[in-house]
Amino acid sequence: MISQFDRAVFELVGSNSVNVSQYNVDVRRYPKPQVLTFTAVSTASPFLFFAALMFNFVIQVGAVVQEKELKLRESMRVMGLLDSSYWLSWSLVNVLMAVIASLLLCAAGAAFQFKFFLTNDFLTYFILFILFGVSMIPLSFVVSTLLDTSATATTLGFVIFLVGSLVQFFSPTIYLEDGPL
């Protein structure tokens, strides 16, 4: 209807040089800025991945310190256990737990169709999570040598988790291109 009105106006007002029959009207979307989508997964997932892998760290520190607290390690040493065997067995158990946690994280992310896991190869994220989990094992051993009670070890493990969470929360503001620094 508007195109017919425009043609009539052109015929009345326009000069004879304008060919009204070639006049076309196309429908286009009104330009608007791109809408940024907010998803809870994209916001909370880095914290949840960190928390899932740090859970193993807190458990590791508490278990090693509890063995030390109950003098089980000394009893095993009296029975002939080598220190290398002791630490190797804990390392293997903790690596196995890191592999299981990483596999569960990646499998759950792919099963729930999170875009984060579907964008790249499964092996990329799996190796990334395993490397983080395995890198926390020596830290748990170092922290366990500094503490005497399992309650203190668990508390310190959670403090390290909270500090890591805070660093993870504030690091995007530091490294943003338009950030305050």
Coordinates of C-alpha atoms in Angstrom, one line a residue:
M1 CA 0.0 0.0 0.0
I2 CA 2.8 2.4 0.8
S3 CA 4.5 1.6 -2.5
Q4 CA 1.3 2.5 -4.4
F5 CA 1.2 5.8 -2.5
D6 CA 4.8 6.5 -3.3
R7 CA 4.2 5.8 -7.0
A8 CA 1.2 8.2 -7.0
V9 CA 3.3 10.9 -5.4
F10 CA 6.1 10.4 -8.0
E11 CA 3.6 10.6 -10.8
L12 CA 2.1 13.9 -9.5
V13 CA 5.2 15.6 -8.3
G14 CA 8.0 13.9 -10.3
S15 CA 9.3 15.0 -13.7
N16 CA 8.6 13.0 -16.8
S17 CA 12.2 11.7 -16.7
V18 CA 11.4 9.4 -13.8
N19 CA 10.1 6.0 -14.8
V20 CA 7.6 5.1 -12.1
S21 CA 7.3 1.5 -13.3
Q22 CA 10.9 0.7 -12.3
Y23 CA 10.3 1.9 -8.8
N24 CA 10.6 -1.1 -6.3
V25 CA 10.3 -1.4 -2.6
D26 CA 12.4 -3.9 -0.7
V27 CA 11.8 -5.0 2.9
R28 CA 14.8 -5.0 5.1
R29 CA 15.3 -5.5 8.8
Y30 CA 15.9 -2.3 10.8
P31 CA 19.6 -2.2 11.8
K32 CA 20.3 -2.8 15.5
P33 CA 23.3 -3.5 17.6
Q34 CA 24.3 -7.1 18.1
V35 CA 22.7 -8.6 21.2
L36 CA 25.2 -10.3 23.5
T37 CA 23.7 -13.5 24.9
F38 CA 24.3 -14.3 28.6
T39 CA 24.3 -17.8 29.7
A40 CA 24.9 -19.2 33.2
V41 CA 27.2 -21.9 31.7
S42 CA 29.6 -19.4 30.1
T43 CA 29.7 -17.4 33.4
A44 CA 29.9 -20.1 35.9
S45 CA 31.7 -22.9 34.1
P46 CA 35.3 -21.7 34.7
F47 CA 34.7 -21.6 38.4
L48 CA 33.0 -25.0 38.3
F49 CA 35.9 -26.6 36.3
F50 CA 38.4 -25.1 38.8
A51 CA 36.3 -26.3 41.7
A52 CA 35.9 -29.8 40.4
L53 CA 39.7 -30.2 40.0
M54 CA 40.6 -28.4 43.2
F55 CA 38.3 -30.8 45.1
N56 CA 40.8 -33.5 44.5
F57 CA 43.6 -31.2 45.9
V58 CA 41.7 -30.6 49.1
I59 CA 41.1 -34.4 49.5
Q60 CA 44.7 -35.2 48.7
V61 CA 46.2 -32.8 51.3
G62 CA 43.8 -34.0 54.0
A63 CA 44.4 -37.7 53.3
V64 CA 48.2 -37.4 53.3
V65 CA 48.3 -35.3 56.5
Q66 CA 45.8 -37.7 58.2
E67 CA 48.2 -40.6 57.5
K68 CA 51.0 -38.4 59.0
E69 CA 48.8 -37.5 62.0
L70 CA 47.9 -41.1 62.8
K71 CA 51.5 -42.1 62.4
L72 CA 50.6 -44.6 59.7
R73 CA 53.5 -43.6 57.5
E74 CA 55.9 -44.3 60.3
S75 CA 54.3 -47.7 60.9
M76 CA 54.7 -48.5 57.2
R77 CA 58.3 -47.4 57.3
V78 CA 59.0 -49.7 60.3
M79 CA 57.6 -52.6 58.3
G80 CA 60.0 -51.8 55.4
L81 CA 58.1 -49.4 53.1
L82 CA 60.5 -47.2 51.2
D83 CA 59.7 -43.5 51.0
S84 CA 59.8 -43.6 47.2
S85 CA 57.2 -46.4 47.2
Y86 CA 55.0 -44.4 49.5
W87 CA 55.1 -41.2 47.4
L88 CA 54.8 -43.2 44.2
S89 CA 51.7 -44.9 45.3
W90 CA 50.1 -41.6 46.4
S91 CA 51.1 -40.1 43.1
L92 CA 49.6 -42.9 41.1
V93 CA 46.3 -42.7 43.0
N94 CA 46.1 -39.0 42.6
V95 CA 46.9 -39.1 38.9
L96 CA 44.2 -41.7 38.5
M97 CA 41.8 -39.4 40.3
A98 CA 42.8 -36.4 38.1
V99 CA 42.2 -38.6 35.0
I100 CA 38.8 -39.7 36.2
A101 CA 37.8 -36.1 37.2
S102 CA 39.0 -34.7 33.8
L103 CA 37.2 -37.4 31.9
L104 CA 34.0 -36.8 33.8
L105 CA 34.2 -33.1 33.2
C106 CA 34.8 -33.4 29.5
A107 CA 32.2 -36.1 29.1
A108 CA 29.6 -34.2 31.0
G109 CA 30.3 -31.0 29.0
A110 CA 29.9 -32.9 25.7
A111 CA 26.8 -34.7 26.9
F112 CA 25.1 -31.5 27.9
Q113 CA 26.1 -29.9 24.6
F114 CA 28.0 -27.0 26.1
K115 CA 29.4 -24.9 23.3
F116 CA 32.8 -24.7 25.2
F117 CA 33.3 -28.5 24.7
L118 CA 31.9 -28.7 21.2
T119 CA 34.0 -25.9 19.7
N120 CA 37.3 -27.8 20.0
D121 CA 38.6 -31.3 20.1
F122 CA 37.7 -33.5 23.1
L123 CA 41.4 -34.3 23.6
T124 CA 42.4 -30.7 23.9
Y125 CA 40.2 -30.0 27.0
F126 CA 40.9 -33.5 28.4
I127 CA 44.7 -32.9 28.3
L128 CA 44.2 -29.4 29.7
F129 CA 42.3 -30.6 32.7
I130 CA 44.6 -33.5 33.3
L131 CA 47.6 -31.2 33.3
F132 CA 46.0 -28.9 35.8
G133 CA 45.0 -31.9 38.0
V134 CA 48.5 -33.5 37.8
S135 CA 50.2 -30.1 38.6
M136 CA 48.2 -29.9 41.8
I137 CA 49.6 -33.2 43.1
P138 CA 53.1 -31.9 43.9
L139 CA 51.6 -28.8 45.5
S140 CA 49.4 -31.1 47.7
F141 CA 52.5 -33.0 48.8
V142 CA 54.4 -29.8 49.6
V143 CA 51.5 -28.4 51.6
S144 CA 51.1 -31.8 53.4
T145 CA 54.7 -31.6 54.7
L146 CA 54.0 -28.3 56.3
L147 CA 51.0 -29.3 58.4
D148 CA 50.4 -31.6 61.3
T149 CA 46.7 -32.1 61.6
S150 CA 44.2 -33.1 59.0
A151 CA 41.7 -30.4 60.1
T152 CA 44.3 -27.7 59.4
A153 CA 45.2 -29.4 56.1
T154 CA 41.6 -29.4 54.9
T155 CA 41.1 -25.8 56.0
L156 CA 44.3 -24.7 54.2
G157 CA 43.2 -26.6 51.1
F158 CA 40.0 -24.7 51.1
V159 CA 41.8 -21.4 51.6
I160 CA 44.0 -22.2 48.6
F161 CA 40.9 -23.0 46.7
L162 CA 39.3 -19.7 47.7
V163 CA 42.4 -17.7 46.7
G164 CA 42.5 -19.5 43.4
S165 CA 38.9 -18.7 42.9
L166 CA 39.4 -15.0 43.6
V167 CA 42.4 -14.8 41.3
Q168 CA 40.3 -16.5 38.6
F169 CA 37.4 -14.1 39.2
F170 CA 39.5 -10.9 39.0
S171 CA 42.0 -11.9 36.3
P172 CA 39.6 -11.1 33.4
T173 CA 39.4 -7.5 34.6
I174 CA 43.2 -7.2 34.7
Y175 CA 43.8 -8.7 31.2
L176 CA 40.9 -7.1 29.3
E177 CA 42.0 -4.7 26.6
D178 CA 39.7 -2.0 27.8
G179 CA 40.4 -2.7 31.4
P180 CA 41.4 -0.3 34.2
L181 CA 45.1 -0.9 33.8

